[in-house]
PDB file of C-alpha atoms and ligand atoms in Angstrom:
ATOM      1  CA  MET A   1     -13.712 -19.513 104.524  1.00  0.00           C
ATOM      2  CA  ARG A   2     -17.429 -20.353 104.441  1.00  0.00           C
ATOM      3  CA  PRO A   3     -18.312 -24.042 104.842  1.00  0.00           C
ATOM      4  CA  PHE A   4     -19.523 -25.896 101.752  1.00  0.00           C
ATOM      5  CA  LEU A   5     -22.953 -27.385 101.159  1.00  0.00           C
ATOM      6  CA  ILE A   6     -22.973 -30.135  98.538  1.00  0.00           C
ATOM      7  CA  ALA A   7     -26.596 -30.837  97.647  1.00  0.00           C
ATOM      8  CA  GLY A   8     -28.223 -33.327  95.315  1.00  0.00           C
ATOM      9  CA  ASN A   9     -31.589 -32.850  93.643  1.00  0.00           C
ATOM     10  CA  TRP A  10     -32.878 -36.265  92.637  1.00  0.00           C
ATOM     11  CA  LYS A  11     -35.920 -34.860  90.809  1.00  0.00           C
ATOM     12  CA  MET A  12     -38.392 -37.628  89.835  1.00  0.00           C
ATOM     13  CA  HIS A  13     -35.918 -40.494  90.257  1.00  0.00           C
ATOM     14  CA  MET A  14     -35.265 -43.119  92.937  1.00  0.00           C
ATOM     15  CA  ASN A  15     -38.104 -44.925  94.687  1.00  0.00           C
ATOM     16  CA  ALA A  16     -37.784 -45.892  98.353  1.00  0.00           C
ATOM     17  CA  ALA A  17     -36.029 -49.210  97.674  1.00  0.00           C
ATOM     18  CA  GLU A  18     -33.543 -47.520  95.332  1.00  0.00           C
ATOM     19  CA  THR A  19     -33.014 -44.802  97.926  1.00  0.00           C
ATOM     20  CA  ARG A  20     -32.122 -47.351 100.602  1.00  0.00           C
ATOM     21  CA  ALA A  21     -29.728 -49.101  98.203  1.00  0.00           C
ATOM     22  CA  TYR A  22     -28.091 -45.743  97.349  1.00  0.00           C
ATOM     23  CA  PHE A  23     -27.383 -44.980 100.994  1.00  0.00           C
ATOM     24  CA  GLU A  24     -26.052 -48.492 101.592  1.00  0.00           C
ATOM     25  CA  THR A  25     -23.459 -47.835  98.898  1.00  0.00           C
ATOM     26  CA  PHE A  26     -22.845 -44.236  99.936  1.00  0.00           C
ATOM     27  CA  LYS A  27     -22.258 -45.212 103.562  1.00  0.00           C
ATOM     28  CA  GLY A  28     -19.429 -47.448 102.392  1.00  0.00           C
ATOM     29  CA  LEU A  29     -17.821 -44.464 100.632  1.00  0.00           C
ATOM     30  CA  VAL A  30     -18.444 -41.669 103.154  1.00  0.00           C
ATOM     31  CA  SER A  31     -19.274 -42.268 106.815  1.00  0.00           C
ATOM     32  CA  ALA A  32     -18.957 -38.592 107.715  1.00  0.00           C
ATOM     33  CA  ALA A  33     -18.790 -35.343 105.743  1.00  0.00           C
ATOM     34  CA  PRO A  34     -15.256 -33.922 105.517  1.00  0.00           C
ATOM     35  CA  ASN A  35     -14.419 -30.983 107.772  1.00  0.00           C
ATOM     36  CA  GLY A  36     -16.092 -27.814 106.480  1.00  0.00           C
ATOM     37  CA  VAL A  37     -18.626 -29.662 104.326  1.00  0.00           C
ATOM     38  CA  SER A  38     -22.327 -30.466 104.772  1.00  0.00           C
ATOM     39  CA  MET A  39     -24.169 -32.857 102.483  1.00  0.00           C
ATOM     40  CA  LEU A  40     -27.810 -32.734 101.446  1.00  0.00           C
ATOM     41  CA  LEU A  41     -29.846 -35.088  99.276  1.00  0.00           C
ATOM     42  CA  CYS A  42     -33.363 -34.247  98.100  1.00  0.00           C
ATOM     43  CA  PRO A  43     -35.415 -37.257  96.968  1.00  0.00           C
ATOM     44  CA  THR A  44     -39.086 -37.378  95.990  1.00  0.00           C
ATOM     45  CA  PHE A  45     -41.702 -37.086  98.741  1.00  0.00           C
ATOM     46  CA  THR A  46     -42.322 -40.843  98.874  1.00  0.00           C
ATOM     47  CA  SER A  47     -38.614 -41.554  99.424  1.00  0.00           C
ATOM     48  CA  LEU A  48     -38.031 -38.939 102.150  1.00  0.00           C
ATOM     49  CA  THR A  49     -38.626 -41.231 105.125  1.00  0.00           C
ATOM     50  CA  ALA A  50     -36.461 -43.983 103.648  1.00  0.00           C
ATOM     51  CA  ALA A  51     -33.712 -41.437 102.963  1.00  0.00           C
ATOM     52  CA  ALA A  52     -33.868 -39.958 106.469  1.00  0.00           C
ATOM     53  CA  GLU A  53     -33.713 -43.417 108.057  1.00  0.00           C
ATOM     54  CA  ALA A  54     -31.034 -44.808 105.755  1.00  0.00           C
ATOM     55  CA  SER A  55     -28.780 -41.759 106.132  1.00  0.00           C
ATOM     56  CA  ALA A  56     -29.109 -41.354 109.910  1.00  0.00           C
ATOM     57  CA  ALA A  57     -25.706 -42.941 110.548  1.00  0.00           C
ATOM     58  CA  ILE A  58     -23.881 -40.641 108.095  1.00  0.00           C
ATOM     59  CA  THR A  59     -22.543 -37.600 109.958  1.00  0.00           C
ATOM     60  CA  GLY A  60     -23.209 -34.322 108.169  1.00  0.00           C
ATOM     61  CA  MET A  61     -25.870 -35.726 105.822  1.00  0.00           C
ATOM     62  CA  HIS A  62     -29.159 -33.821 105.575  1.00  0.00           C
ATOM     63  CA  ILE A  63     -32.323 -34.727 103.708  1.00  0.00           C
ATOM     64  CA  GLY A  64     -34.580 -32.262 101.904  1.00  0.00           C
ATOM     65  CA  ALA A  65     -37.799 -32.161  99.923  1.00  0.00           C
ATOM     66  CA  GLN A  66     -38.104 -30.655  96.437  1.00  0.00           C
ATOM     67  CA  ASN A  67     -41.193 -28.505  97.063  1.00  0.00           C
ATOM     68  CA  LEU A  68     -43.836 -27.679  99.667  1.00  0.00           C
ATOM     69  CA  HIS A  69     -47.151 -25.849  99.932  1.00  0.00           C
ATOM     70  CA  PHE A  70     -47.310 -22.544 101.777  1.00  0.00           C
ATOM     71  CA  GLU A  71     -50.566 -23.328 103.597  1.00  0.00           C
ATOM     72  CA  ASP A  72     -50.731 -25.450 106.775  1.00  0.00           C
ATOM     73  CA  LYS A  73     -53.609 -27.645 105.612  1.00  0.00           C
ATOM     74  CA  GLY A  74     -56.670 -27.580 103.428  1.00  0.00           C
ATOM     75  CA  ALA A  75     -58.238 -28.630 100.160  1.00  0.00           C
ATOM     76  CA  PHE A  76     -55.078 -28.665  98.023  1.00  0.00           C
ATOM     77  CA  THR A  77     -55.122 -32.023  96.285  1.00  0.00           C
ATOM     78  CA  GLY A  78     -51.675 -33.381  95.583  1.00  0.00           C
ATOM     79  CA  GLU A  79     -49.851 -30.916  97.820  1.00  0.00           C
ATOM     80  CA  ILE A  80     -47.769 -31.393 100.972  1.00  0.00           C
ATOM     81  CA  THR A  81     -47.107 -29.169 103.999  1.00  0.00           C
ATOM     82  CA  ALA A  82     -43.917 -28.112 105.747  1.00  0.00           C
ATOM     83  CA  GLU A  83     -44.918 -30.100 108.844  1.00  0.00           C
ATOM     84  CA  MET A  84     -45.446 -33.250 106.767  1.00  0.00           C
ATOM     85  CA  ILE A  85     -41.968 -32.825 105.346  1.00  0.00           C
ATOM     86  CA  LYS A  86     -40.480 -32.333 108.819  1.00  0.00           C
ATOM     87  CA  GLU A  87     -42.252 -35.436 110.064  1.00  0.00           C
ATOM     88  CA  THR A  88     -40.233 -37.546 107.608  1.00  0.00           C
ATOM     89  CA  GLY A  89     -36.976 -36.382 109.187  1.00  0.00           C
ATOM     90  CA  ALA A  90     -36.084 -33.943 106.388  1.00  0.00           C
ATOM     91  CA  ASP A  91     -34.726 -30.516 107.385  1.00  0.00           C
ATOM     92  CA  HIS A  92     -34.311 -28.704 104.040  1.00  0.00           C
ATOM     93  CA  VAL A  93     -36.600 -27.930 101.107  1.00  0.00           C
ATOM     94  CA  ILE A  94     -35.828 -26.758  97.561  1.00  0.00           C
ATOM     95  CA  ILE A  95     -38.038 -23.836  96.539  1.00  0.00           C
ATOM     96  CA  GLY A  96     -38.578 -22.303  93.115  1.00  0.00           C
ATOM     97  CA  HIS A  97     -36.556 -24.753  91.041  1.00  0.00           C
ATOM     98  CA  SER A  98     -36.687 -23.666  87.394  1.00  0.00           C
ATOM     99  CA  GLU A  99     -38.552 -26.857  86.456  1.00  0.00           C
ATOM    100  CA  ARG A 100     -41.308 -25.883  88.897  1.00  0.00           C
ATOM    101  CA  ARG A 101     -41.285 -22.326  87.580  1.00  0.00           C
ATOM    102  CA  GLN A 102     -41.537 -23.591  83.985  1.00  0.00           C
ATOM    103  CA  TYR A 103     -43.970 -26.513  84.308  1.00  0.00           C
ATOM    104  CA  TYR A 104     -45.962 -25.915  87.518  1.00  0.00           C
ATOM    105  CA  ASN A 105     -46.661 -22.232  87.505  1.00  0.00           C
ATOM    106  CA  GLU A 106     -44.293 -21.364  90.337  1.00  0.00           C
ATOM    107  CA  THR A 107     -43.956 -17.585  90.549  1.00  0.00           C
ATOM    108  CA  ASP A 108     -41.762 -15.205  92.536  1.00  0.00           C
ATOM    109  CA  GLU A 109     -44.789 -14.654  94.755  1.00  0.00           C
ATOM    110  CA  THR A 110     -45.293 -18.354  95.566  1.00  0.00           C
ATOM    111  CA  VAL A 111     -41.536 -18.717  96.056  1.00  0.00           C
ATOM    112  CA  ASN A 112     -41.748 -15.934  98.633  1.00  0.00           C
ATOM    113  CA  LYS A 113     -44.693 -17.518 100.449  1.00  0.00           C
ATOM    114  CA  LYS A 114     -43.056 -20.948 100.447  1.00  0.00           C
ATOM    115  CA  THR A 115     -39.746 -19.542 101.711  1.00  0.00           C
ATOM    116  CA  LYS A 116     -41.541 -17.848 104.611  1.00  0.00           C
ATOM    117  CA  LYS A 117     -43.439 -21.037 105.406  1.00  0.00           C
ATOM    118  CA  ALA A 118     -40.276 -23.155 105.375  1.00  0.00           C
ATOM    119  CA  LEU A 119     -38.550 -20.682 107.713  1.00  0.00           C
ATOM    120  CA  SER A 120     -41.439 -20.551 110.163  1.00  0.00           C
ATOM    121  CA  ALA A 121     -41.579 -24.357 110.224  1.00  0.00           C
ATOM    122  CA  GLY A 122     -37.842 -24.627 110.868  1.00  0.00           C
ATOM    123  CA  LEU A 123     -36.923 -26.059 107.463  1.00  0.00           C
ATOM    124  CA  THR A 124     -33.945 -24.575 105.620  1.00  0.00           C
ATOM    125  CA  PRO A 125     -35.141 -23.223 102.268  1.00  0.00           C
ATOM    126  CA  VAL A 126     -32.881 -23.657  99.246  1.00  0.00           C
ATOM    127  CA  VAL A 127     -34.194 -20.840  97.058  1.00  0.00           C
ATOM    128  CA  CYS A 128     -33.452 -21.255  93.343  1.00  0.00           C
ATOM    129  CA  VAL A 129     -32.920 -18.454  90.836  1.00  0.00           C
ATOM    130  CA  GLY A 130     -31.541 -18.385  87.307  1.00  0.00           C
ATOM    131  CA  GLU A 131     -31.976 -16.975  83.833  1.00  0.00           C
ATOM    132  CA  PHE A 132     -32.975 -18.514  80.501  1.00  0.00           C
ATOM    133  CA  LEU A 133     -30.490 -18.628  77.626  1.00  0.00           C
ATOM    134  CA  GLU A 134     -32.356 -15.886  75.701  1.00  0.00           C
ATOM    135  CA  GLU A 135     -32.101 -13.644  78.750  1.00  0.00           C
ATOM    136  CA  ARG A 136     -28.362 -14.155  78.979  1.00  0.00           C
ATOM    137  CA  LYS A 137     -28.004 -13.552  75.245  1.00  0.00           C
ATOM    138  CA  LYS A 138     -29.901 -10.286  75.641  1.00  0.00           C
ATOM    139  CA  GLY A 139     -27.578  -9.340  78.503  1.00  0.00           C
ATOM    140  CA  ILE A 140     -30.383  -9.084  81.053  1.00  0.00           C
ATOM    141  CA  HIS A 141     -29.317 -12.036  83.235  1.00  0.00           C
ATOM    142  CA  PHE A 142     -28.279  -9.894  86.208  1.00  0.00           C
ATOM    143  CA  GLU A 143     -31.587  -8.035  86.086  1.00  0.00           C
ATOM    144  CA  VAL A 144     -33.573 -11.304  85.915  1.00  0.00           C
ATOM    145  CA  VAL A 145     -31.732 -12.872  88.848  1.00  0.00           C
ATOM    146  CA  LYS A 146     -32.029  -9.680  90.909  1.00  0.00           C
ATOM    147  CA  LYS A 147     -35.780  -9.548  90.340  1.00  0.00           C
ATOM    148  CA  GLN A 148     -36.200 -13.205  91.406  1.00  0.00           C
ATOM    149  CA  MET A 149     -34.078 -12.619  94.508  1.00  0.00           C
ATOM    150  CA  VAL A 150     -35.686  -9.401  95.644  1.00  0.00           C
ATOM    151  CA  ALA A 151     -39.218 -10.770  95.150  1.00  0.00           C
ATOM    152  CA  GLY A 152     -38.320 -14.114  96.701  1.00  0.00           C
ATOM    153  CA  TYR A 153     -36.944 -12.483  99.870  1.00  0.00           C
ATOM    154  CA  GLU A 154     -39.583  -9.770 100.208  1.00  0.00           C
ATOM    155  CA  GLY A 155     -40.585  -9.308 103.849  1.00  0.00           C
ATOM    156  CA  ILE A 156     -37.955 -11.775 105.088  1.00  0.00           C
ATOM    157  CA  SER A 157     -35.921 -10.413 108.013  1.00  0.00           C
ATOM    158  CA  ALA A 158     -32.135 -10.371 108.125  1.00  0.00           C
ATOM    159  CA  ASP A 159     -32.221 -12.981 110.890  1.00  0.00           C
ATOM    160  CA  ASP A 160     -34.292 -15.296 108.719  1.00  0.00           C
ATOM    161  CA  ALA A 161     -32.304 -14.574 105.551  1.00  0.00           C
ATOM    162  CA  LYS A 162     -29.228 -15.922 107.376  1.00  0.00           C
ATOM    163  CA  LYS A 163     -30.999 -19.266 107.692  1.00  0.00           C
ATOM    164  CA  THR A 164     -31.562 -19.636 103.941  1.00  0.00           C
ATOM    165  CA  VAL A 165     -29.483 -21.081 101.128  1.00  0.00           C
ATOM    166  CA  LEU A 166     -29.608 -19.630  97.622  1.00  0.00           C
ATOM    167  CA  ALA A 167     -28.913 -21.674  94.492  1.00  0.00           C
ATOM    168  CA  TYR A 168     -28.002 -19.989  91.218  1.00  0.00           C
ATOM    169  CA  GLU A 169     -28.997 -22.310  88.404  1.00  0.00           C
ATOM    170  CA  PRO A 170     -28.806 -20.882  84.896  1.00  0.00           C
ATOM    171  CA  VAL A 171     -31.662 -22.679  83.097  1.00  0.00           C
ATOM    172  CA  TRP A 172     -29.505 -23.239  79.999  1.00  0.00           C
ATOM    173  CA  ALA A 173     -27.072 -25.311  82.059  1.00  0.00           C
ATOM    174  CA  ILE A 174     -29.592 -27.634  83.741  1.00  0.00           C
ATOM    175  CA  GLY A 175     -29.484 -31.186  82.445  1.00  0.00           C
ATOM    176  CA  THR A 176     -27.880 -29.997  79.219  1.00  0.00           C
ATOM    177  CA  GLY A 177     -24.276 -30.959  79.881  1.00  0.00           C
ATOM    178  CA  GLU A 178     -23.430 -27.316  79.338  1.00  0.00           C
ATOM    179  CA  THR A 179     -21.996 -25.759  82.498  1.00  0.00           C
ATOM    180  CA  ALA A 180     -21.495 -22.124  83.313  1.00  0.00           C
ATOM    181  CA  SER A 181     -17.771 -21.439  83.218  1.00  0.00           C
ATOM    182  CA  PRO A 182     -16.172 -20.925  86.634  1.00  0.00           C
ATOM    183  CA  GLU A 183     -15.841 -17.227  85.704  1.00  0.00           C
ATOM    184  CA  GLN A 184     -19.540 -16.951  84.777  1.00  0.00           C
ATOM    185  CA  ALA A 185     -20.523 -18.654  88.030  1.00  0.00           C
ATOM    186  CA  GLN A 186     -18.231 -16.474  90.144  1.00  0.00           C
ATOM    187  CA  GLU A 187     -19.416 -13.314  88.375  1.00  0.00           C
ATOM    188  CA  MET A 188     -23.073 -14.060  89.117  1.00  0.00           C
ATOM    189  CA  HIS A 189     -22.382 -15.234  92.655  1.00  0.00           C
ATOM    190  CA  ALA A 190     -20.455 -12.040  93.425  1.00  0.00           C
ATOM    191  CA  PHE A 191     -23.399 -10.075  92.008  1.00  0.00           C
ATOM    192  CA  ILE A 192     -25.850 -12.017  94.198  1.00  0.00           C
ATOM    193  CA  ARG A 193     -23.641 -11.491  97.277  1.00  0.00           C
ATOM    194  CA  ALA A 194     -23.584  -7.746  96.528  1.00  0.00           C
ATOM    195  CA  GLU A 195     -27.386  -7.702  96.218  1.00  0.00           C
ATOM    196  CA  PHE A 196     -27.715  -9.499  99.551  1.00  0.00           C
ATOM    197  CA  THR A 197     -25.338  -6.913 101.026  1.00  0.00           C
ATOM    198  CA  ALA A 198     -27.615  -4.156  99.719  1.00  0.00           C
ATOM    199  CA  LEU A 199     -30.677  -5.893 101.180  1.00  0.00           C
ATOM    200  CA  TYR A 200     -29.330  -7.070 104.522  1.00  0.00           C
ATOM    201  CA  GLY A 201     -25.796  -5.752 105.049  1.00  0.00           C
ATOM    202  CA  ALA A 202     -22.455  -7.475 104.664  1.00  0.00           C
ATOM    203  CA  ASP A 203     -22.690  -9.492 107.876  1.00  0.00           C
ATOM    204  CA  VAL A 204     -25.746 -11.395 106.626  1.00  0.00           C
ATOM    205  CA  ALA A 205     -24.624 -11.525 102.989  1.00  0.00           C
ATOM    206  CA  THR A 206     -21.366 -13.266 103.860  1.00  0.00           C
ATOM    207  CA  LYS A 207     -23.258 -15.963 105.786  1.00  0.00           C
ATOM    208  CA  ILE A 208     -25.727 -17.042 103.086  1.00  0.00           C
ATOM    209  CA  PRO A 209     -24.394 -20.095 101.235  1.00  0.00           C
ATOM    210  CA  LEU A 210     -24.564 -19.566  97.466  1.00  0.00           C
ATOM    211  CA  LEU A 211     -24.743 -22.837  95.528  1.00  0.00           C
ATOM    212  CA  TYR A 212     -24.136 -23.245  91.814  1.00  0.00           C
ATOM    213  CA  GLY A 213     -26.339 -25.675  89.890  1.00  0.00           C
ATOM    214  CA  GLY A 214     -26.402 -26.779  86.260  1.00  0.00           C
ATOM    215  CA  SER A 215     -24.517 -29.828  84.986  1.00  0.00           C
ATOM    216  CA  MET A 216     -22.073 -29.843  87.884  1.00  0.00           C
ATOM    217  CA  ASN A 217     -20.252 -33.170  87.961  1.00  0.00           C
ATOM    218  CA  ALA A 218     -17.077 -34.836  89.167  1.00  0.00           C
ATOM    219  CA  ALA A 219     -15.150 -33.467  86.168  1.00  0.00           C
ATOM    220  CA  ASN A 220     -15.965 -29.779  86.640  1.00  0.00           C
ATOM    221  CA  ALA A 221     -16.833 -29.442  90.340  1.00  0.00           C
ATOM    222  CA  ASP A 222     -13.299 -28.764  91.558  1.00  0.00           C
ATOM    223  CA  GLU A 223     -12.927 -25.630  89.431  1.00  0.00           C
ATOM    224  CA  LEU A 224     -16.427 -24.349  90.163  1.00  0.00           C
ATOM    225  CA  LEU A 225     -16.111 -24.916  93.917  1.00  0.00           C
ATOM    226  CA  SER A 226     -12.728 -23.168  93.934  1.00  0.00           C
ATOM    227  CA  GLN A 227     -14.402 -19.848  93.079  1.00  0.00           C
ATOM    228  CA  GLU A 228     -14.526 -17.463  96.004  1.00  0.00           C
ATOM    229  CA  ASP A 229     -18.302 -16.996  96.099  1.00  0.00           C
ATOM    230  CA  VAL A 230     -19.312 -20.546  95.153  1.00  0.00           C
ATOM    231  CA  ASP A 231     -20.146 -22.209  98.466  1.00  0.00           C
ATOM    232  CA  GLY A 232     -21.421 -25.491  97.107  1.00  0.00           C
ATOM    233  CA  GLY A 233     -23.484 -27.124  94.409  1.00  0.00           C
ATOM    234  CA  LEU A 234     -27.026 -28.199  93.683  1.00  0.00           C
ATOM    235  CA  ILE A 235     -26.408 -31.275  91.609  1.00  0.00           C
ATOM    236  CA  GLY A 236     -28.986 -33.161  89.570  1.00  0.00           C
ATOM    237  CA  GLY A 237     -27.829 -35.996  87.325  1.00  0.00           C
ATOM    238  CA  ALA A 238     -24.414 -36.500  88.944  1.00  0.00           C
ATOM    239  CA  SER A 239     -25.953 -36.841  92.431  1.00  0.00           C
ATOM    240  CA  LEU A 240     -27.811 -39.996  91.371  1.00  0.00           C
ATOM    241  CA  LYS A 241     -24.571 -41.957  91.419  1.00  0.00           C
ATOM    242  CA  PRO A 242     -23.100 -42.440  94.905  1.00  0.00           C
ATOM    243  CA  ASP A 243     -19.520 -42.406  93.616  1.00  0.00           C
ATOM    244  CA  SER A 244     -19.797 -39.168  91.646  1.00  0.00           C
ATOM    245  CA  PHE A 245     -21.621 -37.426  94.515  1.00  0.00           C
ATOM    246  CA  GLN A 246     -18.908 -38.685  96.861  1.00  0.00           C
ATOM    247  CA  GLN A 247     -16.180 -37.334  94.554  1.00  0.00           C
ATOM    248  CA  ILE A 248     -17.744 -33.871  94.528  1.00  0.00           C
ATOM    249  CA  VAL A 249     -18.027 -33.942  98.333  1.00  0.00           C
ATOM    250  CA  GLY A 250     -14.350 -34.941  98.414  1.00  0.00           C
ATOM    251  CA  PHE A 251     -13.300 -31.965  96.257  1.00  0.00           C
ATOM    252  CA  ALA A 252     -15.141 -29.593  98.601  1.00  0.00           C
ATOM    253  CA  GLY A 253     -13.333 -31.177 101.565  1.00  0.00           C
ATOM    254  CA  GLU A 254      -9.962 -30.739  99.876  1.00  0.00           C
ATOM    255  CA  ILE A 255     -10.629 -27.098  98.968  1.00  0.00           C
ATOM    256  CA  PHE A 256     -11.738 -26.368 102.533  1.00  0.00           C
ATOM    257  CA  ALA A 257      -8.684 -28.100 103.996  1.00  0.00           C
ATOM    258  CA  LYS A 258      -6.418 -26.036 101.721  1.00  0.00           C
ATOM    259  CA  ASN A 259      -8.036 -22.640 102.349  1.00  0.00           C
ATOM    260  CA  GLY A 260     -10.194 -23.023 105.439  1.00  0.00           C
TER     261      GLY A 260
HETATM  262  P1  LIG B   1     -28.263 -31.093  86.580  1.00  0.00           P
HETATM  263  O1  LIG B   1     -29.494 -30.490  87.440  1.00  0.00           O
HETATM  264  O2  LIG B   1     -27.085 -31.175  87.536  1.00  0.00           O
HETATM  265  O3  LIG B   1     -28.731 -32.427  86.125  1.00  0.00           O
HETATM  266  O4  LIG B   1     -28.000 -30.115  85.479  1.00  0.00           O
HETATM  267  C1  LIG B   1     -29.275 -29.489  88.390  1.00  0.00           C
HETATM  268  C2  LIG B   1     -30.603 -29.047  88.973  1.00  0.00           C
HETATM  269  O5  LIG B   1     -31.572 -28.916  88.222  1.00  0.00           O
HETATM  270  O6  LIG B   1     -30.698 -28.802  90.199  1.00  0.00           O
END
């Protein structure tokens, strides 16, 4: 069985002081990730250093940013480089989240450039894909996700692809309380795995962790994570509370212990 990655996307929440307080509480709940599970929390840029420092004593906890720029430096007001992110102690970065695609003009092309930059800097990219509700209603969700994947991974070698994480986040399920059913998640994840097999072969495809995101919480995580091709979650709202994040991590540990 593939190991799990349980990731939290804090979006524009949690300043540095709140971040330190979160990890104080979390440390009391989880001092080390369960066997077969890695944990990742992605705060805002200004909380990255606090998060990296405050989580250093928690075994299996990684810190990630929510975006980066694909250039190494220059006149890009308001942007931040891969090296700056690494300097904070973070080792992952979310790329192409649907909120960035919707509100900040993120395109498949910039996702591709950012993914390459993260890889060359030694950051693990968490590449996000997912369809809008209208696209699912029209029955074109597989096509949409395939296009985002293929364009996002263009020119990325098999060796590098193995170092990435992909998150499937149906836009209609993000922050809405509406979750994809376990069957819908598994169906799309199996499709994505098959597309990775077509692109890179089965050896690589089986190694890429596929996370589900969209209203995952302590009440539905067990069922979602039990699906064969769901290797973890990218969790927004429910990751802001140490106890609900801890519960989801716990479910992943139990599933791994049962099947691993
Ligand atoms: P949500 O967000 O869990 O609050 O739906 C998930 C995400 O956007 O990554």
